[in-house]
């Protein structure tokens, strides 16, 4: 991730679904990036199970820091 010409490490924090998706897929629109991220997540049944056990619902608008941690562990840093 580059800001003002310098590299910053990815920070584990609360992210909106679209916000996190755009970090993984910056070349896509927010809605397309969100769909793509959710497809990647759904390809990993254990990750889906962990995310739902941690409170994620179909109507959640954001990922909590612990959910972001699980996603990054599964998919790598954006």
XYZ file of C-alpha atoms in Angstrom:
78
model
C 0.000 0.000 0.000
C 1.556 3.305 -1.032
C 0.703 6.750 0.310
C 2.590 9.935 -0.535
C 5.393 7.952 -2.162
C 6.110 5.720 0.849
C 5.011 2.210 1.683
C 2.790 1.642 4.710
C 2.030 -1.715 6.281
C -1.527 -2.922 6.147
C -3.285 -2.206 9.442
C -5.719 -4.598 11.100
C -8.766 -2.496 11.990
C -12.474 -2.285 11.160
C -13.010 -1.987 7.394
C -16.186 -1.528 5.414
C -16.662 -4.487 3.084
C -16.196 -2.286 0.036
C -13.198 -0.534 1.581
C -11.353 -3.800 2.240
C -12.390 -5.201 -1.135
C -10.950 -2.149 -2.905
C -7.597 -2.786 -1.210
C -7.585 -6.299 -2.693
C -8.997 -5.243 -6.089
C -8.194 -1.553 -6.666
C -8.791 -1.896 -10.414
C -12.476 -2.826 -9.925
C -15.444 -0.687 -8.925
C -16.342 -0.914 -5.244
C -19.340 -3.175 -5.868
C -17.398 -5.469 -8.217
C -14.470 -5.604 -5.785
C -16.854 -6.484 -2.927
C -18.382 -9.313 -4.981
C -14.903 -10.597 -5.912
C -13.693 -10.536 -2.289
C -16.789 -12.394 -1.141
C -16.232 -14.992 -3.905
C -12.670 -15.535 -2.681
C -13.903 -15.879 0.890
C -16.635 -18.341 -0.131
C -14.030 -20.552 -1.815
C -12.651 -21.249 1.663
C -15.373 -22.965 3.706
C -13.320 -22.892 6.928
C -12.866 -19.124 6.599
C -16.610 -18.687 6.029
C -17.316 -20.765 9.128
C -14.903 -18.720 11.249
C -16.258 -15.399 9.975
C -19.871 -16.324 10.705
C -18.884 -17.687 14.128
C -17.246 -14.320 14.860
C -20.483 -12.446 14.142
C -20.478 -11.788 10.403
C -23.935 -11.874 8.821
C -25.146 -11.503 5.243
C -26.247 -7.983 6.146
C -22.988 -6.889 7.796
C -21.623 -3.720 6.220
C -18.157 -4.039 7.714
C -15.574 -6.500 8.975
C -14.399 -6.277 12.583
C -10.658 -6.271 13.302
C -10.728 -9.989 14.205
C -12.583 -10.794 10.971
C -10.029 -8.776 8.993
C -7.271 -10.746 10.732
C -8.886 -14.039 9.667
C -9.290 -12.812 6.091
C -5.680 -11.641 5.875
C -4.452 -14.948 7.325
C -6.406 -16.803 4.625
C -5.882 -14.499 1.626
C -2.698 -12.636 2.507
C -2.329 -8.883 2.873
C -3.982 -6.782 0.195
